[in-house]
mmCIF file of C-alpha atoms in Angstrom:
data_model
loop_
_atom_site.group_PDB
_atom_site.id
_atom_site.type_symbol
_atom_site.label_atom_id
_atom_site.label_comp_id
_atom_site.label_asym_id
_atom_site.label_seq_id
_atom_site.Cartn_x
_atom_site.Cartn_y
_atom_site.Cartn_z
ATOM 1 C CA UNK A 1 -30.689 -2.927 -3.866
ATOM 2 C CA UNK A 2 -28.853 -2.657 -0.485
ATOM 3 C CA UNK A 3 -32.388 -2.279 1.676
ATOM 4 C CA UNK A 4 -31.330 -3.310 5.276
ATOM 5 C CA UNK A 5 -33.079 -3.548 8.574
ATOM 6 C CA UNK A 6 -30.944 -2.602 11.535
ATOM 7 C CA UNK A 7 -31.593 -3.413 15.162
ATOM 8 C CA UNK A 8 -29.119 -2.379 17.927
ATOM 9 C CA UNK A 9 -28.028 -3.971 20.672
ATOM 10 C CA UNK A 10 -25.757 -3.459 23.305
ATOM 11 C CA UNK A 11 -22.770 -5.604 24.502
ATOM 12 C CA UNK A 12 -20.983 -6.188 27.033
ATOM 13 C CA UNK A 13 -17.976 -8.483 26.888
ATOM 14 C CA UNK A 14 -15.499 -10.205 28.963
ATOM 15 C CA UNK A 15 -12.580 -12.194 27.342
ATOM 16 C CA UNK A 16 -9.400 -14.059 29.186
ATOM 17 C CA UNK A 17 -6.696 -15.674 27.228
ATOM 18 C CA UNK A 18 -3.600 -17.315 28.575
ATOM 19 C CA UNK A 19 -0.876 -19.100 26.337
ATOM 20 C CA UNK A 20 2.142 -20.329 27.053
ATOM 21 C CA UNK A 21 5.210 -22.161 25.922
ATOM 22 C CA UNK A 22 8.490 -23.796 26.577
ATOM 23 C CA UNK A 23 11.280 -25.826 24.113
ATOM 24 C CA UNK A 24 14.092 -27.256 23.569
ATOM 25 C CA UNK A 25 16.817 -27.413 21.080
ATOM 26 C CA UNK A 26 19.793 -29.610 20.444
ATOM 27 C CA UNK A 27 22.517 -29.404 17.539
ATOM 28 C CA UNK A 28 24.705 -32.823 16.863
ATOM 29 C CA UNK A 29 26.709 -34.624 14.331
ATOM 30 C CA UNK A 30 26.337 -38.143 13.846
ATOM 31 C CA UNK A 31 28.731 -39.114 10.984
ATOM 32 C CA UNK A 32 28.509 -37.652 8.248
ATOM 33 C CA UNK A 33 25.096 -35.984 8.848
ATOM 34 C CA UNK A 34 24.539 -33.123 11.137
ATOM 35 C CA UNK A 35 20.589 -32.685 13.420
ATOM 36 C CA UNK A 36 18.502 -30.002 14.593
ATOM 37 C CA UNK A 37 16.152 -31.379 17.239
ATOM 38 C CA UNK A 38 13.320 -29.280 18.219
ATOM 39 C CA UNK A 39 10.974 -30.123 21.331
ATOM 40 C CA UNK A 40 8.212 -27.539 22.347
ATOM 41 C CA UNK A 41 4.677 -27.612 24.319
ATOM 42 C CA UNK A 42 2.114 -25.460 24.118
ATOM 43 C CA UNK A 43 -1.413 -24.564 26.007
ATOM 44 C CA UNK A 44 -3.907 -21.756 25.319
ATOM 45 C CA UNK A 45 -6.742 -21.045 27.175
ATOM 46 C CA UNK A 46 -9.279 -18.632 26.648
ATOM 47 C CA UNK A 47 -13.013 -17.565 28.258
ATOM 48 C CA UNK A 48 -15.858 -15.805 26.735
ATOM 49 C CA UNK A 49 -18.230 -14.011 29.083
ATOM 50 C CA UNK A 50 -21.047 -12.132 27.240
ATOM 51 C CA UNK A 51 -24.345 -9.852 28.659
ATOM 52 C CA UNK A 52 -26.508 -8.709 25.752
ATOM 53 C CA UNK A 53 -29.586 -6.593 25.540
ATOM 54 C CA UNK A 54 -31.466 -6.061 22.508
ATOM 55 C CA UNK A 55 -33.565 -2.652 21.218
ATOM 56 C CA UNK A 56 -36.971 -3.469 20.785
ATOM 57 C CA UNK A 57 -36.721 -0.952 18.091
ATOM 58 C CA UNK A 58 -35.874 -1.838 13.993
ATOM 59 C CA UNK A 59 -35.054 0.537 11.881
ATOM 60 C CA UNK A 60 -34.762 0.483 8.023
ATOM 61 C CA UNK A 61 -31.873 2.397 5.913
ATOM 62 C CA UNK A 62 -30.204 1.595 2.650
ATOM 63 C CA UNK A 63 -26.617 0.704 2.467
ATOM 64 C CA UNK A 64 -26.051 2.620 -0.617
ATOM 65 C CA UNK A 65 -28.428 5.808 0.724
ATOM 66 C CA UNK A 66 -27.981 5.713 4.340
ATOM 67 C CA UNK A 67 -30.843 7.429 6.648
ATOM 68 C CA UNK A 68 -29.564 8.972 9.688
ATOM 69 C CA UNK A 69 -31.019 7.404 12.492
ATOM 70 C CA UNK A 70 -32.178 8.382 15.881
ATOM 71 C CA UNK A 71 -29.994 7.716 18.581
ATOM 72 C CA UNK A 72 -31.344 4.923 21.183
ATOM 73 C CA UNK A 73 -31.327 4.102 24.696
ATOM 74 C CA UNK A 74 -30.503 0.785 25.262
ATOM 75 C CA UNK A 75 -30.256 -0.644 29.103
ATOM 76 C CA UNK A 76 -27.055 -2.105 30.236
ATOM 77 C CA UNK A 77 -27.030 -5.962 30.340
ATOM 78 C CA UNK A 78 -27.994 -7.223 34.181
ATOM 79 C CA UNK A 79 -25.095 -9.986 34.056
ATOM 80 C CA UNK A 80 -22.461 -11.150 31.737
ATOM 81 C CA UNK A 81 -22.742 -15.049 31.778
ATOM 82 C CA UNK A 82 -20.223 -17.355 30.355
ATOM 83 C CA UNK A 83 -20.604 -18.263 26.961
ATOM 84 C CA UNK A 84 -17.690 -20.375 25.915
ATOM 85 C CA UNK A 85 -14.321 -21.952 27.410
ATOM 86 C CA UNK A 86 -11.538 -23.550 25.431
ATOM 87 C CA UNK A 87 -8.532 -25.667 26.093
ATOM 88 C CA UNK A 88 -5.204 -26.347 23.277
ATOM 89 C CA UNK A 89 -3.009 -28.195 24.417
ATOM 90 C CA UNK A 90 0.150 -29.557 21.883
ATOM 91 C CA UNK A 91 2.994 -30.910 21.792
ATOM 92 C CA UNK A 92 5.710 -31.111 18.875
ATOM 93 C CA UNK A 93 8.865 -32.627 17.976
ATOM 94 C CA UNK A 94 10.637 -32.064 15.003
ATOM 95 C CA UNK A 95 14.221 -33.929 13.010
ATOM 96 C CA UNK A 96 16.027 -31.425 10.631
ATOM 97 C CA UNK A 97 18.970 -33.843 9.316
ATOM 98 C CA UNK A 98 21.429 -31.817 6.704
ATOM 99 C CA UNK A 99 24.266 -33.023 5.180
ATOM 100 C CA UNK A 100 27.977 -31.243 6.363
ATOM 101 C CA UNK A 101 27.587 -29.115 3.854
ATOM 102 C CA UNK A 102 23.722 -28.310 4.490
ATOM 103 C CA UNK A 103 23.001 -29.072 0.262
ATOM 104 C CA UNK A 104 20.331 -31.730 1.215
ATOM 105 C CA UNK A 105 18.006 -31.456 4.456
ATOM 106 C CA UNK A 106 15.337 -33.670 5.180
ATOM 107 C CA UNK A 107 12.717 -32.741 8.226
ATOM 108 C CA UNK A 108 10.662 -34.826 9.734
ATOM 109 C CA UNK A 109 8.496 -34.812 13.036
ATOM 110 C CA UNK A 110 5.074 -34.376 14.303
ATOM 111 C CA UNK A 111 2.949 -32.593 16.371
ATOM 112 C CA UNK A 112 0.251 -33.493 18.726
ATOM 113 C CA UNK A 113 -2.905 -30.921 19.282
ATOM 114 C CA UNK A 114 -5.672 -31.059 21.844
ATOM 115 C CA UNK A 115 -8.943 -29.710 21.476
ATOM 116 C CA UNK A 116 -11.080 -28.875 24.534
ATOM 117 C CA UNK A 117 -14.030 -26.537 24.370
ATOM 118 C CA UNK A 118 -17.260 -26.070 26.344
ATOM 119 C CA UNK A 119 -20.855 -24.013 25.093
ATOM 120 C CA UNK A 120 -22.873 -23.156 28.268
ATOM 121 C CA UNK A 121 -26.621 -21.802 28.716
ATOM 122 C CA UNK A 122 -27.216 -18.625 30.338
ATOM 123 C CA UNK A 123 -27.660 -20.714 33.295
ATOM 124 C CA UNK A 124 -24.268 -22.067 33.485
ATOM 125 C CA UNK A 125 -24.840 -25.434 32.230
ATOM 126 C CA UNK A 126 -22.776 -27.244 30.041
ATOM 127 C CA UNK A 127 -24.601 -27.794 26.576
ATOM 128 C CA UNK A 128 -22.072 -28.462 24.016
ATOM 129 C CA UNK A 129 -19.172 -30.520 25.006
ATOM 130 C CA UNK A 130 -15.856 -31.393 22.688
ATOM 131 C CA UNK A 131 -12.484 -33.080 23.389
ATOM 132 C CA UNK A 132 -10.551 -34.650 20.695
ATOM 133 C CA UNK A 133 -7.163 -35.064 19.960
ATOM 134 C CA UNK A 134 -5.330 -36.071 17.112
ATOM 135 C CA UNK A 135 -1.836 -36.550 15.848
ATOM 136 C CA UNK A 136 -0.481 -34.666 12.821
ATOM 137 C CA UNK A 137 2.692 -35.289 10.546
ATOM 138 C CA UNK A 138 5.398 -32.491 9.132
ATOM 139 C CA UNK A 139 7.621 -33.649 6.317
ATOM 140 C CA UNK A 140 10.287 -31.634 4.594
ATOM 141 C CA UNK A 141 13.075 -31.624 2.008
ATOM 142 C CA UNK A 142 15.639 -28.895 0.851
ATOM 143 C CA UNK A 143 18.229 -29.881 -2.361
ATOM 144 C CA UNK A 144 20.365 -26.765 -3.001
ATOM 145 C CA UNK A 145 22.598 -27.933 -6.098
ATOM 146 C CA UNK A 146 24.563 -24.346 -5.544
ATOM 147 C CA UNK A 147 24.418 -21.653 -2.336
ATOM 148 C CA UNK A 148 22.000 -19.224 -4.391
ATOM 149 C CA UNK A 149 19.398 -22.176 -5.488
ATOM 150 C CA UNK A 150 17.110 -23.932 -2.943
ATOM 151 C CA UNK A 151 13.703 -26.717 -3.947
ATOM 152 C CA UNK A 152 12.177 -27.660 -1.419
ATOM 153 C CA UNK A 153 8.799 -29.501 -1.248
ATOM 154 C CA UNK A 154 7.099 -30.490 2.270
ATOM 155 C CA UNK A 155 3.339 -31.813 3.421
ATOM 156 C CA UNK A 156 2.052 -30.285 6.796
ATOM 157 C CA UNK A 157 -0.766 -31.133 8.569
ATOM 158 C CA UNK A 158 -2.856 -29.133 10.948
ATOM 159 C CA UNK A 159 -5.877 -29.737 13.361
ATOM 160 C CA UNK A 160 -8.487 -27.061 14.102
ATOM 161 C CA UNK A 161 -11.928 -27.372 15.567
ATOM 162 C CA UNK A 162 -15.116 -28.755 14.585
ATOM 163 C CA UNK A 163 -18.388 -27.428 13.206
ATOM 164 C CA UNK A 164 -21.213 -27.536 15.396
ATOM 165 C CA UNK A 165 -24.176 -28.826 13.427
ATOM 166 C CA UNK A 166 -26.848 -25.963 13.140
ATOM 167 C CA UNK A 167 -30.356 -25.897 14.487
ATOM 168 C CA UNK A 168 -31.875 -26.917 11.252
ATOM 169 C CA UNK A 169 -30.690 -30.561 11.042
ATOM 170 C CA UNK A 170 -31.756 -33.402 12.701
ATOM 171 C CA UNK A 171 -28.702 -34.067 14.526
ATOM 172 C CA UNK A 172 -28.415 -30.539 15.676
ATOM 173 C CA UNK A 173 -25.542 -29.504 18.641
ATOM 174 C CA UNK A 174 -23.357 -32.301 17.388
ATOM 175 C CA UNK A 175 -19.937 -31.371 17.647
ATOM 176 C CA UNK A 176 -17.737 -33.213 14.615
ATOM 177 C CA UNK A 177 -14.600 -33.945 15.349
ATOM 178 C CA UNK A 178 -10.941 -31.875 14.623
ATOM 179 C CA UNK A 179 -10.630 -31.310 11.105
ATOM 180 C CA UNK A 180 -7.282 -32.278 10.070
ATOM 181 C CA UNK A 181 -5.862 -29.838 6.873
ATOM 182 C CA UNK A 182 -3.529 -31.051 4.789
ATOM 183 C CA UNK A 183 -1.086 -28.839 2.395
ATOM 184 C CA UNK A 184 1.511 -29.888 -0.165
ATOM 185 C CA UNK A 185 3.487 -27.540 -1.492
ATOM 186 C CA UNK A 186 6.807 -27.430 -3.883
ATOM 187 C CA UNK A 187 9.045 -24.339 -5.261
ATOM 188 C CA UNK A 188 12.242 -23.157 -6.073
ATOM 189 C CA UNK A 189 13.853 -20.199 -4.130
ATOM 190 C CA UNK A 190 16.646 -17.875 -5.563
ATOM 191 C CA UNK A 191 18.210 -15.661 -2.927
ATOM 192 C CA UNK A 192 21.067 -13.754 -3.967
ATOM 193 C CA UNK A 193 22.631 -10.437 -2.926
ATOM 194 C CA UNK A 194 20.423 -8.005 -4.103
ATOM 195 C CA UNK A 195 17.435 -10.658 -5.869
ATOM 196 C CA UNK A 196 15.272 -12.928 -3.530
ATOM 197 C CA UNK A 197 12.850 -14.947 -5.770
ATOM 198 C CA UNK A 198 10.179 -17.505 -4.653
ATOM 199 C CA UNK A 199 7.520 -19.800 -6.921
ATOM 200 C CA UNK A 200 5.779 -22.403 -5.396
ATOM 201 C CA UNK A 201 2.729 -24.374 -6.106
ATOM 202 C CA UNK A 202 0.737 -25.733 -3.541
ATOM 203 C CA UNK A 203 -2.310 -27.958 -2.704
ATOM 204 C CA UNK A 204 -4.383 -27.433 0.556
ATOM 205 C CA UNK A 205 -7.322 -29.217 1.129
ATOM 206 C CA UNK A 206 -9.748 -29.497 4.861
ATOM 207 C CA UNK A 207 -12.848 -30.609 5.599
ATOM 208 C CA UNK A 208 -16.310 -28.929 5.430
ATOM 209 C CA UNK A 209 -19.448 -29.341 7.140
ATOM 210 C CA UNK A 210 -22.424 -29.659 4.840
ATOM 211 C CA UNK A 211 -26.591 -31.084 5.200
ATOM 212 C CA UNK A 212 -26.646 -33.977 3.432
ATOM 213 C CA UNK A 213 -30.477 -34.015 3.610
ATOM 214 C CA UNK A 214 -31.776 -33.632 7.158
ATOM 215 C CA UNK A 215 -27.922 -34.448 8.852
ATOM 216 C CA UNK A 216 -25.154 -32.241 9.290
ATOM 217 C CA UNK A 217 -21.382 -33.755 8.923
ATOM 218 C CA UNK A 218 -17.996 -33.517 7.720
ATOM 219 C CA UNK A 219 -19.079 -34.849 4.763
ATOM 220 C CA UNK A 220 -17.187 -31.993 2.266
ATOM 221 C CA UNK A 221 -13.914 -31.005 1.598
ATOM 222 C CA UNK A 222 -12.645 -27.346 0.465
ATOM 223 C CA UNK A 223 -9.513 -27.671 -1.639
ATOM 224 C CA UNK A 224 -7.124 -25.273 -2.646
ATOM 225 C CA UNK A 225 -4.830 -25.277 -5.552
ATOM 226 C CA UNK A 226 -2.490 -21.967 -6.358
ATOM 227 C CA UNK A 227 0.590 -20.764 -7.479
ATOM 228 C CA UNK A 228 2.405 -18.158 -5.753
ATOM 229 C CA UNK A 229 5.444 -15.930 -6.651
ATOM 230 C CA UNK A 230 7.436 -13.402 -4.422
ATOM 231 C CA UNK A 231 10.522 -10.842 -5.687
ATOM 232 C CA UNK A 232 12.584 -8.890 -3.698
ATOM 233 C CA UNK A 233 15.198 -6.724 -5.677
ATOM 234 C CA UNK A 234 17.212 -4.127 -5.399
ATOM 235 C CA UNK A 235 17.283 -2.341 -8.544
ATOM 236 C CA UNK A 236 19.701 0.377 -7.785
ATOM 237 C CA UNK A 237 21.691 1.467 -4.776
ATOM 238 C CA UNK A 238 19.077 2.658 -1.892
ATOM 239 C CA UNK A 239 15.788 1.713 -4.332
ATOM 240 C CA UNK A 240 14.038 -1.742 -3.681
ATOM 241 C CA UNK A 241 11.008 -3.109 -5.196
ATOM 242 C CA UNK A 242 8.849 -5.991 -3.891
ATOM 243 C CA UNK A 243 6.315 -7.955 -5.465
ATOM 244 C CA UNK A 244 4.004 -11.157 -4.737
ATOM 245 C CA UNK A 245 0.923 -12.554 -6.825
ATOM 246 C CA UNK A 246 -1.158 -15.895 -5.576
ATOM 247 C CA UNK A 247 -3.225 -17.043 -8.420
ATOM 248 C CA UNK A 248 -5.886 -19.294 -6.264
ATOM 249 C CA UNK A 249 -8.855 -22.104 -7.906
ATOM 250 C CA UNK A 250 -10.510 -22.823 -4.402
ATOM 251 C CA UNK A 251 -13.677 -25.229 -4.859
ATOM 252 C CA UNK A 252 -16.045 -27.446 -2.445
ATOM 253 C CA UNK A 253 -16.817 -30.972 -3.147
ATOM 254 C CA UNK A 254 -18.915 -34.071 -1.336
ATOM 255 C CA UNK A 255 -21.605 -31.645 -0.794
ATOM 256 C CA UNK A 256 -25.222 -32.649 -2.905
ATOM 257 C CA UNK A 257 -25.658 -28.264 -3.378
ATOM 258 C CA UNK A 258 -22.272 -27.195 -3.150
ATOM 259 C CA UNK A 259 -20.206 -29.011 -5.182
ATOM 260 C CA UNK A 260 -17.922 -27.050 -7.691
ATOM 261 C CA UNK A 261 -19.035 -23.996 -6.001
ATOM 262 C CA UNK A 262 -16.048 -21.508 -4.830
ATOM 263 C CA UNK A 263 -15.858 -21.069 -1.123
ATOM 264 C CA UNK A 264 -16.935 -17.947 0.327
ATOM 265 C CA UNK A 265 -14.215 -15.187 1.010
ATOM 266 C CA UNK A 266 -11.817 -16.447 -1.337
ATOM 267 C CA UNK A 267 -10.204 -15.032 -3.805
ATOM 268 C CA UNK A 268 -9.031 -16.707 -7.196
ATOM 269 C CA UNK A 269 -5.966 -14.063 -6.960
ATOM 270 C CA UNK A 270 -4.060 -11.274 -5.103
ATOM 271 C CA UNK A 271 -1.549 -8.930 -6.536
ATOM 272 C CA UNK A 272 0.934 -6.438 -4.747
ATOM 273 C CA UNK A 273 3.891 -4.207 -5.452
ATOM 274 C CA UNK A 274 5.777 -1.973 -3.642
ATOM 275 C CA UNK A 275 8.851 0.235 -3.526
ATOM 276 C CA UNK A 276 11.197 2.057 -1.019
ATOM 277 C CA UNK A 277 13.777 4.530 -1.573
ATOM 278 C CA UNK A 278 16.709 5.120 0.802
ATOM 279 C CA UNK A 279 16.946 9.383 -0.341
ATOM 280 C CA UNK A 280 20.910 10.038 -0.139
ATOM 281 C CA UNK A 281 20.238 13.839 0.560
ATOM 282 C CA UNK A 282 18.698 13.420 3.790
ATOM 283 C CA UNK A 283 20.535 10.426 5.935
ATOM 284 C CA UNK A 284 17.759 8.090 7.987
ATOM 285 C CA UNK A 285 15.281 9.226 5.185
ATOM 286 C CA UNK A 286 13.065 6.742 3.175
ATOM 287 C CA UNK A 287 9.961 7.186 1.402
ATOM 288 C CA UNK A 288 7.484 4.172 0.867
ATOM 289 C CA UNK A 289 5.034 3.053 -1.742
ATOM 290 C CA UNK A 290 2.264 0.342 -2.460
ATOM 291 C CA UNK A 291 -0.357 -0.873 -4.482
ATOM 292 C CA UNK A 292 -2.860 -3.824 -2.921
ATOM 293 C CA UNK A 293 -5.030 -5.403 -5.353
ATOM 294 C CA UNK A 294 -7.382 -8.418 -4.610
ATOM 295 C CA UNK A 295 -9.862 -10.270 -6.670
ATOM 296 C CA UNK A 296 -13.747 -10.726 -6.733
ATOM 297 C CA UNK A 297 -15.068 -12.601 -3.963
ATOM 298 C CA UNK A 298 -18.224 -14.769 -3.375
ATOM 299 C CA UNK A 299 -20.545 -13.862 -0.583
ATOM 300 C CA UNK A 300 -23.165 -17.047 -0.007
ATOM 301 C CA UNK A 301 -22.289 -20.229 -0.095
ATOM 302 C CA UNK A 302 -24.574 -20.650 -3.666
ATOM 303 C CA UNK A 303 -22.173 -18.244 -5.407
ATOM 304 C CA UNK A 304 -24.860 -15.981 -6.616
ATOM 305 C CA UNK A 305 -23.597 -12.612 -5.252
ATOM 306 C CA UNK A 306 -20.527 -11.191 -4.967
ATOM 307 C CA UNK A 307 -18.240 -8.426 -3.723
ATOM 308 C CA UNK A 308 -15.914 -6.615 -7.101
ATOM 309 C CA UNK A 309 -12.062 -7.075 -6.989
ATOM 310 C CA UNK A 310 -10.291 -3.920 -5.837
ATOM 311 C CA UNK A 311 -6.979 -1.747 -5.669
ATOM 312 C CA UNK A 312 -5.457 0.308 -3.189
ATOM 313 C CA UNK A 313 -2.872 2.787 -2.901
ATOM 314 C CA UNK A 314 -0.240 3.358 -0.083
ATOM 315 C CA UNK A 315 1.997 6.012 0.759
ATOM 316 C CA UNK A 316 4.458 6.389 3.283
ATOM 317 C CA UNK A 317 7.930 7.684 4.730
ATOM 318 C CA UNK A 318 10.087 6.217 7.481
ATOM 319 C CA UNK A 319 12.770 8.286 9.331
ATOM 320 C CA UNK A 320 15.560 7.170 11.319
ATOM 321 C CA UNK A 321 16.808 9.276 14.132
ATOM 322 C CA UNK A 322 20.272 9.007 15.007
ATOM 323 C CA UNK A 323 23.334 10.180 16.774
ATOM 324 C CA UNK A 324 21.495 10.580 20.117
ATOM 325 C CA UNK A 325 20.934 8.717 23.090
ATOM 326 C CA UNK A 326 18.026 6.925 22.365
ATOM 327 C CA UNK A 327 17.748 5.899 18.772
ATOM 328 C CA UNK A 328 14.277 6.328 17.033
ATOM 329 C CA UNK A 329 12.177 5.720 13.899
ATOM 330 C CA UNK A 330 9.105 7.831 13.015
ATOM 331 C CA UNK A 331 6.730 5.980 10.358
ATOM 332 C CA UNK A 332 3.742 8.188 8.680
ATOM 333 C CA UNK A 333 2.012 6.285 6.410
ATOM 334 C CA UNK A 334 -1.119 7.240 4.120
ATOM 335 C CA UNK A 335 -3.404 4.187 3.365
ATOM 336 C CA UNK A 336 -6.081 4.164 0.274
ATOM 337 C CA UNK A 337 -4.561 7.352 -1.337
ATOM 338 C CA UNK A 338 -7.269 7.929 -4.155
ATOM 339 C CA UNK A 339 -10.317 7.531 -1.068
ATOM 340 C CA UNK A 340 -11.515 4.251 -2.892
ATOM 341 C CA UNK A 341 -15.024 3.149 -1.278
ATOM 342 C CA UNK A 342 -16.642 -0.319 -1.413
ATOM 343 C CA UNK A 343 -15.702 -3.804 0.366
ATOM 344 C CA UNK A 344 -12.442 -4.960 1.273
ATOM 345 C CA UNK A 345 -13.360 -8.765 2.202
ATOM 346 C CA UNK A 346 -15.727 -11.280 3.224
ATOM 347 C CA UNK A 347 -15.644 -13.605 6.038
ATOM 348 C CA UNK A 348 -16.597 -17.133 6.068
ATOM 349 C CA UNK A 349 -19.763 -16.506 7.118
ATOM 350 C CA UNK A 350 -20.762 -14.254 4.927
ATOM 351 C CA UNK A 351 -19.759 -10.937 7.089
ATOM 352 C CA UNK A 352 -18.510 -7.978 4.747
ATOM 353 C CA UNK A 353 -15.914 -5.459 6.180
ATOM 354 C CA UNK A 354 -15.556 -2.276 4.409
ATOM 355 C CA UNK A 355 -12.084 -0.977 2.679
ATOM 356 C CA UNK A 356 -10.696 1.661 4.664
ATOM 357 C CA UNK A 357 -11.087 5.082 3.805
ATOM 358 C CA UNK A 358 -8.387 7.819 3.124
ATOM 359 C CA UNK A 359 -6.399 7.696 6.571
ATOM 360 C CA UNK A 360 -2.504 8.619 8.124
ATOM 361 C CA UNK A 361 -0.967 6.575 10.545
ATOM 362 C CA UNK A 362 1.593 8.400 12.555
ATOM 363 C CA UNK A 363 4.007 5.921 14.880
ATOM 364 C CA UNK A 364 7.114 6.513 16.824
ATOM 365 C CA UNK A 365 9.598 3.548 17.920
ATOM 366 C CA UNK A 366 12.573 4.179 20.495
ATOM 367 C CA UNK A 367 15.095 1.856 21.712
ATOM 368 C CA UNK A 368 15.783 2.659 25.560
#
């Protein structure tokens, strides 16, 4: 197990991105029920320019047994065509009304996204070609029956872009259009002077491309049901604790292979727990701690292999300088303590990225 082939190649890369945005806010009563109106527009814009040029040699190693290999030569690329341009363009507007005494808020509003993007040939010619845009709802509520107690339930929806369907179906370079995600979620929030609590229990559910024999569409959908639960406490003067577990059931339907099969990079939980403490002996002083643990995760789409659950251990210290001109904080933090080796995560397509080994961080902030 863990035979690989590796072939090098060497990049080069050019990226541009550009964002901005601008808003608007108003506060007003109108009888007995006070508004925050929020207006904001948005744009990104981004460019891909890649050159490649690939070794002609292959070599073979083993994961698990690596084989040192020879070092390689590879030319630079000649030119670094474009690859890809996209356009986002939105636009939002958003009601919070409250009662005077803020114990019931309702929010309502919505949120319009544009999706332009372009594929070219190394020639410069446009071969893919996608603009859509679609409109997308946000609806809230917040009943606090006293100041330390808050449910809330909302529904957002979100647009992002469409697969491309692959080479190996018959309608292949079809762009489908934005999928629109939906997510429900409910909970109950406790926040009081030294105890922040939050459960919730959501429901999130997109679309997914799948081959329904030889044709690629939208034809799936990945949904997500999970619980989640955050705690913030401080258990003694100068000695807080933190914790937050999502339990996660994440599952593809519509598709004639697929169906009932977990989606891959996902989870079905996620634990972690941490601690500071302020030390009274030296002023500005804190030391850190933290434990990271994540579950099992699937690594093809067929569910038959998969990447173990893992822990990690954190260490750290933060140090506040004061009484000078320009104040400062120095951070050192130790990440994976105990050296732990294996994979951290997979990405949707199938990519693994390994944990981190044994490393310190050292960082200073200043305010001038």
């Amino acid at each position: 197990a863990g035979d690989v082939s590796v072939s090098d190649t060497n990049y080069r890369f050019d990226v541009a991105r550009t964002s901005a945005e601008a808003g608007m806010r108003w506060r007003l009563a109108i009888g007995p029920t006070k508004h925050r109106i929020a207006l904001s527009a948005s744009g990104y814009r981004d460019r891909l320019n890649r050159g490649l040029v690939n070794s002609a040699i292959t070599s073979l190693t083993n994961l698990y047994d690596p084989v040192q290999l020879p070092p390689q030569s590879i030319a630079d690329p000649v030119s670094v065509p474009k690859v890809s341009s996209t356009y986002l363009t939105g636009l939002s507007l958003v009601d919070t009304v409250s009662t005077r005494d803020e114990s019931l808020q309702l929010t309502a509003g919505f949120r319009y996204q544009r999706i332009r993007s372009d594929n070219f040939s190394p020639e410069g010619v446009v071969i893919e070609h996608y603009d859509a845009g679609a409109l997308a709802p946000l609806l809230g509520i917040v009943f606090k029956p006293n100041q330390a107690v808050s449910l809330y339930a909302h529904r957002i929806d979100g647009l992002s872009k469409g697969d491309v369907a692959p080479t190996s179906a018959a309608n292949a370079g079809e762009v489908m259009a934005p999928y629109r995600s939906t997510q429900y979620e409910a909970g109950v929030r406790l926040a009081r002077r030294d105890l922040e609590a939050t459960i919730s229990a959501f429901l999130i559910s997109r679309p997914v491309g799948v081959l329904n024999g030889a044709h690629f569409g939208a034809d799936g959908e990945q949904r997500n049901r999970g619980l989640e639960l955050g705690v913030q406490h401080e258990l003694l003067r100068g000695v807080r604790v933190n914790a937050g577990a999502m339990w996660l059931d994440a599952t593809i339907s519509g598709s004639p292979t697929l169906s009932g099969k977990t989606p891959v990079g996902v989870p079905s939980w996620q634990l972690n727990l941490g601690a500071e403490w302020d030390v009274r002996q030296i002023p500005g002083l804190t030391l850190l701690t933290a434990v990271a643990s994540n579950g099992a995760q699937y690594v093809d789409a067929a569910n038959t292999q998969q990447v173990p659950s893992w822990t990690r251990w954190d260490l750290g210290m933060r140090y506040r300088v004061s009484g000078t001109r320009y104040p400062a904080t120095v951070r050192l933090a130790v990440r994976n303590v105990l050296g732990r080796r294996g994979w951290a995560a997979v990405d949707a397509y199938g990519g693994l990225a390994q944990a981190d080994p044994r490393v310190a961080l050292v960082s200073v902030t200043a305010s001038f």
